[in-house]
Amino acid sequence: MSEIDAYLRQTCALTSRELKHWYRSKTQVAMALIMPLMWLGLFGFAMSGFIDTSGLDIDYFSYLAMGMVIITSLSTSMNAGMSVIWDRRFGFLAKLKAAPIPRGVIPLSKVLATTVKAAIQSMLILIIGLVLGLNLVEGFGIVDLLVIIVAVVAVALTFSSIFIALGLVIKNQDALMSVNMLLNLPLMFASGAMFPTSTFPDWLRTVANVNPLTYAADAIRRASTPLNDSMLSVPGLSLAEDMVLIIVSAIVVTAMGMFFARRGLKD
Amino acid sequence: MANIIEVRDLVKIYDKEVHAVNGINFDVREGEVFGFLGPNGAGKSTTISMITTLLRPTSGTITLAGLNVVKEATQVRKLIGLVPQDLTADDELSGRENMQLQADLYNVPRDIEKQRIEELLSTVKLVDAAERKVETYSGGMRKRLELVEGLIHRPKVLFLDEPTLGLDVQTREIIWEYIRKMKEESGMTIFLTTHYLEEADSLCDRIAIIDEGVIKVIGTPAELKASLGGDMIKVTVNGGEDYSSVMSSIPNVLDVKHDGSEYKLKTRDGDATMKDVLAKVAENGWKVSAISLHRPSMNQVFLEYTGKSLKDDLRSLSANKAAARQTALQNRRRR
Ligand SMILES: Nc1ncnc2c1ncn2[C@@H]1O[C@H](COP(=O)(O)OP(=O)(O)OP(=O)(O)O)[C@@H](O)[C@H]1O
Ligand SMILES: [Mg+2]
């Protein structure tokens, strides 16, 4: 029992260290918000004339804003890999490894901190979206808000586990940066987050259908926007089915991520 | 005294070609201060990393408090404290936050952690700077913080990799005094590396000298110095006679050389011979104009066993420092 207390204490201490880094660095928070806002400005307003939204029951800005809520969670998670590399470079990781900390606590606390950051940053994007004219469905309530939060958290768990494990296994800053660049655009575009997948060629839709982001985007749109079911990426699923899919994939991927992260911590 | 650390046939080969540690054997006794000396790149840090569970040995075994360091790493980690050669405090956190983090990681009991953090911070005179981010600290302040971080959980064995590098004389004194006190109060064993040979001489119960991954000699500082042929007494006796045969008859004296009126006596025991020489002086009424006792220094010992002069070593050390400064700068830019 006292062992478990000690592990909890270590997890809390390491998670709060990460969060202190985050909220003390104004640039980190600002950068995390600027990127999705640029997309919103560029596509949501400036280019909405070029994008055919006749099939959508809502304006493209509202459609895209909800996608950006999910994308914010994704990019926050992708950055977590880099912080692992810094910790190794500065010897901080070695200090953790010399301490009586179960190896799993080290990546787990990073995943938890990243998830908190992602949830807060995504909510900020939602609020900014609302200020800029995002239309929510009539009767949007607390349960719908919870759905959004759970979806954002599931996405953060899934992808921060992957990228933290990558950071621990790859060890090299430049190599990880290349991997990030390589995965960033496909993850973002081969999903229903930015455009309805019904406009995709078949092969791309197949890719999007295995991307958890697609289901997360569907889920939050079902909860928040007045959207015709046929305009969702995977029509025919219920909100509950979407949620089960993203929660299960979050659990499975996090478990796998922790497994590889622990291997990356050896030597 | 029981052995707290036993190292047997320890080997570390990096990347299949760098033989950093080449089959070393040594024991560290419970409660002693064990000094690990050697030139740059000798394998000191590598050995510490292996004993502290950070690095897997290529072959050989390490036992700490009866535990196998590789197989029972978690148990071992609870018993040890490590102050690494590099500065590893989180520089975005304050000094006190770093200490608190360390207390949490080592599960220092809640009711004593505040007091202990305060005590340690004041020992190294960091109370006034405790709320400042570590990135604003000077090099010496960081090193001091690093040191007390390793003491927060009162480890059974404390590993100090060049703990006083870059510290001023007063701070070094304060730190050693505190560590001696902790050692006396709690029976802590201390394993340290240093390039300050005088410091090693006065602090360490036993010293091992390692060079190119091989241990050259192990012993108490007195034994090591004695191995170089003992002490020497220089005495200048005015008067025309040759006193060599009288001097040679003094017990413990191994050899007498004289040059004019100056005599050089090699002896097994400088203090005893000094007394005997003074007795002879009084007995025979010699007119002595100078007398002095010379003991071999740790510098000479180091030189003898590593075949390198300390000067060479310091030169490469400063080259190392320049390289380290370079990386530190790069890191700063990146952050
Ligand atoms: N990660 C590594 N990969 C490859 N070689 C390494 C690695 N770490 C150390 N070495 C090499 O192993 C040897 C021993 O290094 P080590 O750091 O143990 O020396 P040291 O005795 O601590 O030296 P110093 O006094 O400079 O701290 C050196 O030749 C070094 O270049
Ligand atoms: Mg070293």
JSON list of C-alpha atoms and ligand atoms in Angstrom, two decimals, chain B residues 45 85 161-162, ligand 2:
[
{"chain": "B", "resi": 45, "resn": "SER", "atom": "CA", "xyz": [32.08, 7.94, -14.54]},
{"chain": "B", "resi": 85, "resn": "GLN", "atom": "CA", "xyz": [29.27, 14.90, -12.96]},
{"chain": "B", "resi": 161, "resn": "ASP", "atom": "CA", "xyz": [31.22, 12.36, -9.36]},
{"chain": "B", "resi": 162, "resn": "GLU", "atom": "CA", "xyz": [33.56, 15.35, -9.11]},
{"chain": "C", "resi": 2, "resn": "MG", "atom": "MG", "xyz": [33.78, 11.47, -15.40]}
]
